[in-house]
JSON list of C-alpha atoms in Angstrom, two decimals:
[
{"chain": "A", "resi": 1, "resn": "ALA", "atom": "CA", "xyz": [27.85, -7.51, -35.85]},
{"chain": "A", "resi": 2, "resn": "ALA", "atom": "CA", "xyz": [31.74, -4.93, -36.74]},
{"chain": "A", "resi": 3, "resn": "GLY", "atom": "CA", "xyz": [31.01, -1.16, -37.30]},
{"chain": "A", "resi": 4, "resn": "VAL", "atom": "CA", "xyz": [32.77, 1.43, -39.27]},
{"chain": "A", "resi": 5, "resn": "ILE", "atom": "CA", "xyz": [35.74, 1.78, -36.85]},
{"chain": "A", "resi": 6, "resn": "GLN", "atom": "CA", "xyz": [36.89, 5.64, -36.87]},
{"chain": "A", "resi": 7, "resn": "SER", "atom": "CA", "xyz": [40.10, 6.79, -35.67]},
{"chain": "A", "resi": 8, "resn": "PRO", "atom": "CA", "xyz": [41.84, 8.11, -33.10]},
{"chain": "A", "resi": 9, "resn": "ARG", "atom": "CA", "xyz": [38.43, 9.13, -31.94]},
{"chain": "A", "resi": 10, "resn": "HIS", "atom": "CA", "xyz": [40.04, 12.62, -30.07]},
{"chain": "A", "resi": 11, "resn": "LEU", "atom": "CA", "xyz": [42.30, 15.32, -31.77]},
{"chain": "A", "resi": 12, "resn": "ILE", "atom": "CA", "xyz": [43.63, 18.45, -31.43]},
{"chain": "A", "resi": 13, "resn": "LYS", "atom": "CA", "xyz": [45.49, 20.18, -34.07]},
{"chain": "A", "resi": 14, "resn": "GLU", "atom": "CA", "xyz": [46.62, 23.94, -33.88]},
{"chain": "A", "resi": 15, "resn": "LYS", "atom": "CA", "xyz": [46.93, 26.42, -36.74]},
{"chain": "A", "resi": 16, "resn": "ARG", "atom": "CA", "xyz": [47.87, 26.27, -39.92]},
{"chain": "A", "resi": 17, "resn": "GLU", "atom": "CA", "xyz": [49.01, 22.06, -38.00]},
{"chain": "A", "resi": 18, "resn": "THR", "atom": "CA", "xyz": [48.10, 18.92, -40.54]},
{"chain": "A", "resi": 19, "resn": "ALA", "atom": "CA", "xyz": [45.65, 16.17, -39.88]},
{"chain": "A", "resi": 20, "resn": "THR", "atom": "CA", "xyz": [44.72, 12.54, -41.62]},
{"chain": "A", "resi": 21, "resn": "LEU", "atom": "CA", "xyz": [41.81, 11.26, -40.19]},
{"chain": "A", "resi": 22, "resn": "LYS", "atom": "CA", "xyz": [40.90, 7.10, -41.32]},
{"chain": "A", "resi": 23, "resn": "CYS", "atom": "CA", "xyz": [38.06, 5.06, -41.17]},
{"chain": "A", "resi": 24, "resn": "TYR", "atom": "CA", "xyz": [37.57, 1.52, -41.17]},
{"chain": "A", "resi": 25, "resn": "PRO", "atom": "CA", "xyz": [34.30, 0.57, -43.03]},
{"chain": "A", "resi": 26, "resn": "ILE", "atom": "CA", "xyz": [32.36, -2.51, -42.53]},
{"chain": "A", "resi": 27, "resn": "PRO", "atom": "CA", "xyz": [34.21, -5.51, -43.52]},
{"chain": "A", "resi": 28, "resn": "ARG", "atom": "CA", "xyz": [32.71, -6.16, -47.74]},
{"chain": "A", "resi": 29, "resn": "HIS", "atom": "CA", "xyz": [31.50, -2.59, -48.17]},
{"chain": "A", "resi": 30, "resn": "ASP", "atom": "CA", "xyz": [32.72, -0.58, -50.67]},
{"chain": "A", "resi": 31, "resn": "THR", "atom": "CA", "xyz": [31.39, 2.49, -50.80]},
{"chain": "A", "resi": 32, "resn": "VAL", "atom": "CA", "xyz": [32.85, 5.07, -48.01]},
{"chain": "A", "resi": 33, "resn": "TYR", "atom": "CA", "xyz": [31.44, 8.41, -47.88]},
{"chain": "A", "resi": 34, "resn": "TRP", "atom": "CA", "xyz": [33.18, 11.31, -44.50]},
{"chain": "A", "resi": 35, "resn": "TYR", "atom": "CA", "xyz": [30.36, 14.22, -43.97]},
{"chain": "A", "resi": 36, "resn": "GLN", "atom": "CA", "xyz": [31.24, 17.24, -41.15]},
{"chain": "A", "resi": 37, "resn": "GLN", "atom": "CA", "xyz": [29.19, 17.89, -38.52]},
{"chain": "A", "resi": 38, "resn": "GLY", "atom": "CA", "xyz": [28.79, 21.24, -36.29]},
{"chain": "A", "resi": 39, "resn": "PRO", "atom": "CA", "xyz": [28.34, 21.70, -32.91]},
{"chain": "A", "resi": 40, "resn": "GLY", "atom": "CA", "xyz": [24.01, 21.57, -32.94]},
{"chain": "A", "resi": 41, "resn": "GLN", "atom": "CA", "xyz": [24.49, 21.07, -36.50]},
{"chain": "A", "resi": 42, "resn": "ASP", "atom": "CA", "xyz": [23.43, 18.29, -38.91]},
{"chain": "A", "resi": 43, "resn": "PRO", "atom": "CA", "xyz": [26.34, 16.11, -40.26]},
{"chain": "A", "resi": 44, "resn": "GLN", "atom": "CA", "xyz": [27.10, 17.65, -44.03]},
{"chain": "A", "resi": 45, "resn": "PHE", "atom": "CA", "xyz": [28.48, 15.56, -46.83]},
{"chain": "A", "resi": 46, "resn": "LEU", "atom": "CA", "xyz": [32.37, 16.02, -47.87]},
{"chain": "A", "resi": 47, "resn": "ILE", "atom": "CA", "xyz": [32.95, 13.47, -50.37]},
{"chain": "A", "resi": 48, "resn": "SER", "atom": "CA", "xyz": [31.72, 9.62, -51.12]},
{"chain": "A", "resi": 49, "resn": "PHE", "atom": "CA", "xyz": [34.16, 6.18, -52.61]},
{"chain": "A", "resi": 50, "resn": "TYR", "atom": "CA", "xyz": [33.18, 4.02, -54.66]},
{"chain": "A", "resi": 51, "resn": "GLU", "atom": "CA", "xyz": [35.49, 1.54, -55.04]},
{"chain": "A", "resi": 52, "resn": "LYS", "atom": "CA", "xyz": [38.74, 3.13, -54.21]},
{"chain": "A", "resi": 53, "resn": "MET", "atom": "CA", "xyz": [37.42, 5.81, -57.20]},
{"chain": "A", "resi": 54, "resn": "GLN", "atom": "CA", "xyz": [35.51, 9.48, -56.19]},
{"chain": "A", "resi": 55, "resn": "SER", "atom": "CA", "xyz": [31.97, 8.63, -56.46]},
{"chain": "A", "resi": 56, "resn": "ASP", "atom": "CA", "xyz": [30.05, 12.06, -55.23]},
{"chain": "A", "resi": 57, "resn": "LYS", "atom": "CA", "xyz": [31.40, 15.57, -53.99]},
{"chain": "A", "resi": 58, "resn": "GLY", "atom": "CA", "xyz": [30.04, 17.43, -51.44]},
{"chain": "A", "resi": 59, "resn": "SER", "atom": "CA", "xyz": [30.91, 20.89, -49.55]},
{"chain": "A", "resi": 60, "resn": "ILE", "atom": "CA", "xyz": [35.13, 19.61, -48.83]},
{"chain": "A", "resi": 61, "resn": "PRO", "atom": "CA", "xyz": [37.00, 22.80, -49.13]},
{"chain": "A", "resi": 62, "resn": "ASP", "atom": "CA", "xyz": [40.01, 22.63, -50.93]},
{"chain": "A", "resi": 63, "resn": "ARG", "atom": "CA", "xyz": [42.49, 21.96, -48.30]},
{"chain": "A", "resi": 64, "resn": "PHE", "atom": "CA", "xyz": [41.18, 18.40, -47.45]},
{"chain": "A", "resi": 65, "resn": "SER", "atom": "CA", "xyz": [42.07, 15.63, -49.96]},
{"chain": "A", "resi": 66, "resn": "ALA", "atom": "CA", "xyz": [40.97, 12.22, -49.20]},
{"chain": "A", "resi": 67, "resn": "GLN", "atom": "CA", "xyz": [41.52, 8.78, -50.99]},
{"chain": "A", "resi": 68, "resn": "GLN", "atom": "CA", "xyz": [40.50, 5.42, -51.00]},
{"chain": "A", "resi": 69, "resn": "PHE", "atom": "CA", "xyz": [42.26, 2.10, -49.99]},
{"chain": "A", "resi": 70, "resn": "SER", "atom": "CA", "xyz": [42.54, -0.86, -51.94]},
{"chain": "A", "resi": 71, "resn": "ASP", "atom": "CA", "xyz": [41.29, -2.47, -48.52]},
{"chain": "A", "resi": 72, "resn": "TYR", "atom": "CA", "xyz": [38.79, -0.29, -48.31]},
{"chain": "A", "resi": 73, "resn": "HIS", "atom": "CA", "xyz": [40.16, 2.20, -46.17]},
{"chain": "A", "resi": 74, "resn": "SER", "atom": "CA", "xyz": [40.48, 5.71, -46.21]},
{"chain": "A", "resi": 75, "resn": "GLU", "atom": "CA", "xyz": [41.55, 8.61, -44.28]},
{"chain": "A", "resi": 76, "resn": "LEU", "atom": "CA", "xyz": [40.74, 12.02, -45.48]},
{"chain": "A", "resi": 77, "resn": "ASN", "atom": "CA", "xyz": [44.01, 14.08, -45.17]},
{"chain": "A", "resi": 78, "resn": "MET", "atom": "CA", "xyz": [43.24, 18.31, -44.01]},
{"chain": "A", "resi": 79, "resn": "SER", "atom": "CA", "xyz": [46.07, 21.28, -44.43]},
{"chain": "A", "resi": 80, "resn": "SER", "atom": "CA", "xyz": [46.27, 24.34, -42.82]},
{"chain": "A", "resi": 81, "resn": "LEU", "atom": "CA", "xyz": [43.32, 23.82, -40.31]},
{"chain": "A", "resi": 82, "resn": "GLU", "atom": "CA", "xyz": [41.26, 27.06, -38.98]},
{"chain": "A", "resi": 83, "resn": "LEU", "atom": "CA", "xyz": [39.88, 27.16, -36.31]},
{"chain": "A", "resi": 84, "resn": "GLY", "atom": "CA", "xyz": [36.37, 26.13, -38.46]},
{"chain": "A", "resi": 85, "resn": "ASP", "atom": "CA", "xyz": [37.25, 23.01, -38.90]},
{"chain": "A", "resi": 86, "resn": "SER", "atom": "CA", "xyz": [36.35, 22.37, -35.49]},
{"chain": "A", "resi": 87, "resn": "ALA", "atom": "CA", "xyz": [33.60, 19.65, -35.63]},
{"chain": "A", "resi": 88, "resn": "LEU", "atom": "CA", "xyz": [33.02, 16.01, -35.69]},
{"chain": "A", "resi": 89, "resn": "TYR", "atom": "CA", "xyz": [34.18, 14.10, -38.56]},
{"chain": "A", "resi": 90, "resn": "PHE", "atom": "CA", "xyz": [32.07, 10.92, -39.25]},
{"chain": "A", "resi": 91, "resn": "CYS", "atom": "CA", "xyz": [32.75, 8.34, -41.87]},
{"chain": "A", "resi": 92, "resn": "ALA", "atom": "CA", "xyz": [29.90, 5.44, -43.12]},
{"chain": "A", "resi": 93, "resn": "SER", "atom": "CA", "xyz": [29.44, 2.93, -45.11]},
{"chain": "A", "resi": 94, "resn": "SER", "atom": "CA", "xyz": [27.69, 0.93, -47.35]},
{"chain": "A", "resi": 95, "resn": "LEU", "atom": "CA", "xyz": [27.35, -1.65, -49.81]},
{"chain": "A", "resi": 96, "resn": "GLY", "atom": "CA", "xyz": [26.97, -0.51, -53.39]},
{"chain": "A", "resi": 97, "resn": "GLN", "atom": "CA", "xyz": [25.59, 3.49, -53.85]},
{"chain": "A", "resi": 98, "resn": "ASN", "atom": "CA", "xyz": [22.43, 2.66, -55.12]},
{"chain": "A", "resi": 99, "resn": "ASN", "atom": "CA", "xyz": [20.88, 4.05, -52.20]},
{"chain": "A", "resi": 100, "resn": "GLN", "atom": "CA", "xyz": [21.18, 1.55, -49.50]},
{"chain": "A", "resi": 101, "resn": "PRO", "atom": "CA", "xyz": [21.88, 1.94, -46.62]},
{"chain": "A", "resi": 102, "resn": "GLN", "atom": "CA", "xyz": [25.30, 3.98, -45.08]},
{"chain": "A", "resi": 103, "resn": "HIS", "atom": "CA", "xyz": [26.21, 2.91, -41.09]},
{"chain": "A", "resi": 104, "resn": "PHE", "atom": "CA", "xyz": [28.42, 5.36, -39.31]},
{"chain": "A", "resi": 105, "resn": "GLY", "atom": "CA", "xyz": [31.41, 5.13, -37.56]},
{"chain": "A", "resi": 106, "resn": "ASP", "atom": "CA", "xyz": [31.37, 7.49, -34.05]},
{"chain": "A", "resi": 107, "resn": "GLY", "atom": "CA", "xyz": [32.98, 10.03, -35.64]},
{"chain": "A", "resi": 108, "resn": "THR", "atom": "CA", "xyz": [36.14, 11.86, -34.78]},
{"chain": "A", "resi": 109, "resn": "ARG", "atom": "CA", "xyz": [36.26, 14.94, -33.66]},
{"chain": "A", "resi": 110, "resn": "LEU", "atom": "CA", "xyz": [38.66, 17.27, -34.46]},
{"chain": "A", "resi": 111, "resn": "SER", "atom": "CA", "xyz": [40.17, 20.35, -32.10]},
{"chain": "A", "resi": 112, "resn": "ILE", "atom": "CA", "xyz": [41.12, 23.54, -32.78]},
{"chain": "A", "resi": 113, "resn": "LEU", "atom": "CA", "xyz": [43.95, 25.42, -30.51]},
{"chain": "B", "resi": 1, "resn": "GLU", "atom": "CA", "xyz": [14.81, 24.35, -54.50]},
{"chain": "B", "resi": 2, "resn": "ASP", "atom": "CA", "xyz": [14.77, 20.80, -52.26]},
{"chain": "B", "resi": 3, "resn": "GLN", "atom": "CA", "xyz": [14.38, 21.23, -48.68]},
{"chain": "B", "resi": 4, "resn": "VAL", "atom": "CA", "xyz": [14.48, 18.56, -46.25]},
{"chain": "B", "resi": 5, "resn": "THR", "atom": "CA", "xyz": [12.71, 19.89, -42.55]},
{"chain": "B", "resi": 6, "resn": "GLN", "atom": "CA", "xyz": [11.53, 18.57, -39.02]},
{"chain": "B", "resi": 7, "resn": "SER", "atom": "CA", "xyz": [9.48, 19.32, -36.70]},
{"chain": "B", "resi": 8, "resn": "PRO", "atom": "CA", "xyz": [8.88, 20.19, -33.86]},
{"chain": "B", "resi": 9, "resn": "GLU", "atom": "CA", "xyz": [13.15, 21.18, -33.59]},
{"chain": "B", "resi": 10, "resn": "ALA", "atom": "CA", "xyz": [12.12, 19.01, -28.93]},
{"chain": "B", "resi": 11, "resn": "LEU", "atom": "CA", "xyz": [9.74, 16.86, -27.55]},
{"chain": "B", "resi": 12, "resn": "ARG", "atom": "CA", "xyz": [9.41, 16.27, -24.13]},
{"chain": "B", "resi": 13, "resn": "LEU", "atom": "CA", "xyz": [7.59, 13.43, -23.63]},
{"chain": "B", "resi": 14, "resn": "GLN", "atom": "CA", "xyz": [6.75, 11.18, -20.45]},
{"chain": "B", "resi": 15, "resn": "GLU", "atom": "CA", "xyz": [7.06, 7.53, -20.57]},
{"chain": "B", "resi": 16, "resn": "GLY", "atom": "CA", "xyz": [4.97, 5.32, -22.45]},
{"chain": "B", "resi": 17, "resn": "GLU", "atom": "CA", "xyz": [3.02, 8.88, -24.11]},
{"chain": "B", "resi": 18, "resn": "SER", "atom": "CA", "xyz": [3.10, 7.89, -27.67]},
{"chain": "B", "resi": 19, "resn": "SER", "atom": "CA", "xyz": [4.31, 10.52, -30.19]},
{"chain": "B", "resi": 20, "resn": "SER", "atom": "CA", "xyz": [4.73, 11.14, -34.37]},
{"chain": "B", "resi": 21, "resn": "LEU", "atom": "CA", "xyz": [8.19, 13.28, -35.85]},
{"chain": "B", "resi": 22, "resn": "ASN", "atom": "CA", "xyz": [7.80, 14.84, -39.14]},
{"chain": "B", "resi": 23, "resn": "CYS", "atom": "CA", "xyz": [10.06, 14.99, -41.72]},
{"chain": "B", "resi": 24, "resn": "SER", "atom": "CA", "xyz": [8.41, 17.38, -44.91]},
{"chain": "B", "resi": 25, "resn": "TYR", "atom": "CA", "xyz": [10.78, 16.90, -48.15]},
{"chain": "B", "resi": 26, "resn": "THR", "atom": "CA", "xyz": [10.54, 19.10, -51.77]},
{"chain": "B", "resi": 27, "resn": "VAL", "atom": "CA", "xyz": [12.90, 16.99, -53.39]},
{"chain": "B", "resi": 28, "resn": "SER", "atom": "CA", "xyz": [12.58, 16.10, -57.45]},
{"chain": "B", "resi": 29, "resn": "GLY", "atom": "CA", "xyz": [13.62, 12.86, -57.72]},
{"chain": "B", "resi": 30, "resn": "LEU", "atom": "CA", "xyz": [13.84, 11.52, -54.06]},
{"chain": "B", "resi": 31, "resn": "ARG", "atom": "CA", "xyz": [15.14, 7.63, -54.05]},
{"chain": "B", "resi": 32, "resn": "GLY", "atom": "CA", "xyz": [15.64, 6.44, -50.42]},
{"chain": "B", "resi": 33, "resn": "LEU", "atom": "CA", "xyz": [14.53, 8.55, -47.31]},
{"chain": "B", "resi": 34, "resn": "PHE", "atom": "CA", "xyz": [16.86, 7.32, -44.18]},
{"chain": "B", "resi": 35, "resn": "TRP", "atom": "CA", "xyz": [15.76, 7.62, -39.95]},
{"chain": "B", "resi": 36, "resn": "TYR", "atom": "CA", "xyz": [18.51, 7.71, -37.75]},
{"chain": "B", "resi": 37, "resn": "ARG", "atom": "CA", "xyz": [18.99, 7.99, -33.86]},
{"chain": "B", "resi": 38, "resn": "GLN", "atom": "CA", "xyz": [21.82, 9.60, -33.14]},
{"chain": "B", "resi": 39, "resn": "ASP", "atom": "CA", "xyz": [22.98, 10.04, -28.67]},
{"chain": "B", "resi": 40, "resn": "PRO", "atom": "CA", "xyz": [25.73, 12.25, -27.82]},
{"chain": "B", "resi": 41, "resn": "GLY", "atom": "CA", "xyz": [29.07, 12.27, -28.46]},
{"chain": "B", "resi": 42, "resn": "LYS", "atom": "CA", "xyz": [28.00, 9.19, -31.52]},
{"chain": "B", "resi": 43, "resn": "GLY", "atom": "CA", "xyz": [27.53, 8.45, -34.61]},
{"chain": "B", "resi": 44, "resn": "PRO", "atom": "CA", "xyz": [23.81, 8.70, -36.84]},
{"chain": "B", "resi": 45, "resn": "GLU", "atom": "CA", "xyz": [22.58, 4.83, -36.17]},
{"chain": "B", "resi": 46, "resn": "PHE", "atom": "CA", "xyz": [20.92, 3.56, -39.00]},
{"chain": "B", "resi": 47, "resn": "LEU", "atom": "CA", "xyz": [16.98, 2.75, -37.73]},
{"chain": "B", "resi": 48, "resn": "PHE", "atom": "CA", "xyz": [14.56, 2.66, -41.36]},
{"chain": "B", "resi": 49, "resn": "THR", "atom": "CA", "xyz": [14.79, 3.40, -45.05]},
{"chain": "B", "resi": 50, "resn": "LEU", "atom": "CA", "xyz": [11.66, 4.14, -47.29]},
{"chain": "B", "resi": 51, "resn": "TYR", "atom": "CA", "xyz": [11.53, 3.72, -50.46]},
{"chain": "B", "resi": 52, "resn": "SER", "atom": "CA", "xyz": [8.15, 5.09, -52.03]},
{"chain": "B", "resi": 53, "resn": "ALA", "atom": "CA", "xyz": [5.19, 5.98, -51.55]},
{"chain": "B", "resi": 54, "resn": "GLY", "atom": "CA", "xyz": [3.12, 3.83, -48.60]},
{"chain": "B", "resi": 55, "resn": "GLU", "atom": "CA", "xyz": [5.64, 2.16, -47.67]},
{"chain": "B", "resi": 56, "resn": "GLU", "atom": "CA", "xyz": [6.14, 0.98, -43.74]},
{"chain": "B", "resi": 57, "resn": "LYS", "atom": "CA", "xyz": [8.75, 0.09, -41.95]},
{"chain": "B", "resi": 58, "resn": "GLU", "atom": "CA", "xyz": [8.72, -0.85, -37.97]},
{"chain": "B", "resi": 59, "resn": "LYS", "atom": "CA", "xyz": [11.16, -1.51, -35.40]},
{"chain": "B", "resi": 60, "resn": "GLU", "atom": "CA", "xyz": [10.65, -2.66, -31.55]},
{"chain": "B", "resi": 61, "resn": "ARG", "atom": "CA", "xyz": [8.13, 1.03, -30.43]},
{"chain": "B", "resi": 62, "resn": "LEU", "atom": "CA", "xyz": [9.12, 2.92, -33.34]},
{"chain": "B", "resi": 63, "resn": "LYS", "atom": "CA", "xyz": [7.45, 2.76, -37.07]},
{"chain": "B", "resi": 64, "resn": "ALA", "atom": "CA", "xyz": [7.67, 4.90, -39.71]},
{"chain": "B", "resi": 65, "resn": "THR", "atom": "CA", "xyz": [6.19, 5.79, -43.27]},
{"chain": "B", "resi": 66, "resn": "LEU", "atom": "CA", "xyz": [6.31, 7.36, -46.61]},
{"chain": "B", "resi": 67, "resn": "THR", "atom": "CA", "xyz": [3.62, 9.55, -48.39]},
{"chain": "B", "resi": 68, "resn": "LYS", "atom": "CA", "xyz": [4.97, 11.97, -51.63]},
{"chain": "B", "resi": 69, "resn": "LYS", "atom": "CA", "xyz": [5.34, 15.08, -49.66]},
{"chain": "B", "resi": 70, "resn": "GLU", "atom": "CA", "xyz": [5.75, 13.94, -45.87]},
{"chain": "B", "resi": 71, "resn": "SER", "atom": "CA", "xyz": [7.60, 10.94, -43.66]},
{"chain": "B", "resi": 72, "resn": "PHE", "atom": "CA", "xyz": [6.50, 10.18, -40.35]},
{"chain": "B", "resi": 73, "resn": "LEU", "atom": "CA", "xyz": [8.71, 8.79, -37.54]},
{"chain": "B", "resi": 74, "resn": "HIS", "atom": "CA", "xyz": [6.28, 7.14, -34.46]},
{"chain": "B", "resi": 75, "resn": "ILE", "atom": "CA", "xyz": [6.72, 6.25, -31.10]},
{"chain": "B", "resi": 76, "resn": "THR", "atom": "CA", "xyz": [4.78, 4.13, -30.13]},
{"chain": "B", "resi": 77, "resn": "ALA", "atom": "CA", "xyz": [4.74, 3.04, -25.57]},
{"chain": "B", "resi": 78, "resn": "PRO", "atom": "CA", "xyz": [8.14, 5.52, -26.03]},
{"chain": "B", "resi": 79, "resn": "LYS", "atom": "CA", "xyz": [10.44, 4.75, -22.89]},
{"chain": "B", "resi": 80, "resn": "PRO", "atom": "CA", "xyz": [13.77, 6.67, -21.07]},
{"chain": "B", "resi": 81, "resn": "GLU", "atom": "CA", "xyz": [16.12, 4.47, -23.42]},
{"chain": "B", "resi": 82, "resn": "ASP", "atom": "CA", "xyz": [14.24, 5.88, -26.97]},
{"chain": "B", "resi": 83, "resn": "SER", "atom": "CA", "xyz": [15.94, 9.21, -25.69]},
{"chain": "B", "resi": 84, "resn": "ALA", "atom": "CA", "xyz": [17.92, 10.74, -28.80]},
{"chain": "B", "resi": 85, "resn": "THR", "atom": "CA", "xyz": [18.03, 13.16, -31.86]},
{"chain": "B", "resi": 86, "resn": "TYR", "atom": "CA", "xyz": [16.61, 11.18, -33.99]},
{"chain": "B", "resi": 87, "resn": "LEU", "atom": "CA", "xyz": [17.47, 12.55, -38.14]},
{"chain": "B", "resi": 88, "resn": "CYS", "atom": "CA", "xyz": [15.41, 12.36, -40.59]},
{"chain": "B", "resi": 89, "resn": "ALA", "atom": "CA", "xyz": [18.09, 11.77, -44.35]},
{"chain": "B", "resi": 90, "resn": "VAL", "atom": "CA", "xyz": [17.11, 11.81, -47.69]},
{"chain": "B", "resi": 91, "resn": "ILE", "atom": "CA", "xyz": [18.84, 10.94, -51.06]},
{"chain": "B", "resi": 92, "resn": "LYS", "atom": "CA", "xyz": [18.31, 12.76, -54.40]},
{"chain": "B", "resi": 93, "resn": "ALA", "atom": "CA", "xyz": [18.46, 11.74, -58.19]},
{"chain": "B", "resi": 94, "resn": "ALA", "atom": "CA", "xyz": [22.23, 12.49, -58.22]},
{"chain": "B", "resi": 95, "resn": "GLY", "atom": "CA", "xyz": [24.19, 11.60, -56.62]},
{"chain": "B", "resi": 96, "resn": "ASN", "atom": "CA", "xyz": [24.62, 8.85, -52.98]},
{"chain": "B", "resi": 97, "resn": "LYS", "atom": "CA", "xyz": [25.15, 12.00, -50.49]},
{"chain": "B", "resi": 98, "resn": "LEU", "atom": "CA", "xyz": [21.47, 12.71, -47.63]},
{"chain": "B", "resi": 99, "resn": "THR", "atom": "CA", "xyz": [20.86, 15.64, -47.17]},
{"chain": "B", "resi": 100, "resn": "PHE", "atom": "CA", "xyz": [19.26, 15.89, -43.49]},
{"chain": "B", "resi": 101, "resn": "GLY", "atom": "CA", "xyz": [16.49, 17.89, -42.18]},
{"chain": "B", "resi": 102, "resn": "GLY", "atom": "CA", "xyz": [18.04, 19.43, -38.74]},
{"chain": "B", "resi": 103, "resn": "GLY", "atom": "CA", "xyz": [16.53, 16.65, -36.84]},
{"chain": "B", "resi": 104, "resn": "THR", "atom": "CA", "xyz": [14.30, 16.07, -33.63]},
{"chain": "B", "resi": 105, "resn": "ARG", "atom": "CA", "xyz": [15.34, 15.95, -30.02]},
{"chain": "B", "resi": 106, "resn": "VAL", "atom": "CA", "xyz": [13.52, 13.64, -27.91]},
{"chain": "B", "resi": 107, "resn": "LEU", "atom": "CA", "xyz": [13.32, 12.90, -24.56]},
{"chain": "B", "resi": 108, "resn": "VAL", "atom": "CA", "xyz": [11.94, 10.56, -22.29]},
{"chain": "B", "resi": 109, "resn": "LYS", "atom": "CA", "xyz": [10.88, 11.27, -19.21]},
{"chain": "B", "resi": 110, "resn": "PRO", "atom": "CA", "xyz": [10.05, 8.10, -16.38]}
]
């Protein structure tokens, strides 16, 4: 079965640079979520979109922005990168918002030098 | 304050040695409790959703149960391939974000 696709899988940036992470949800899924997972930590919710509209917001820094496009894929844009932004970034998707299981991609590992 | 806590943090089992993982929660307006399995460097893999106390779900050697205060993930006769981190997460009354409980690292030795 098709899964959530994230690209790139690995990304290396320097401080103050920008990065764009992409997420392609499972076909027919209309809701996308972004999570950040630091080493040895739980995934932390950043932001979600339902039908191209922001539906919930967590601890996402002002330096980050995201959007969902008409084909339901989503992009997380990160600017003025800091060393502390080094983490695994996961995208998840679900069919609808009402307590539906969120299916995760394998993440983008972002390393800031 | 809403809290989700998993125990133990780590569990070492011999192949075939059944055990249970605990996820306790104090959450106002629980809308769903989810179990995931995560392998190193991979995304969490969905296992189960539980919505109401008394509900049970099974899949192969795994069985999840839910009460009003906690959930258990029972692993029956585990195999080495069951080694992973098992994550419990909840969705509360407002919003759709998952709040995770810290995870239990399970190692099954042959």
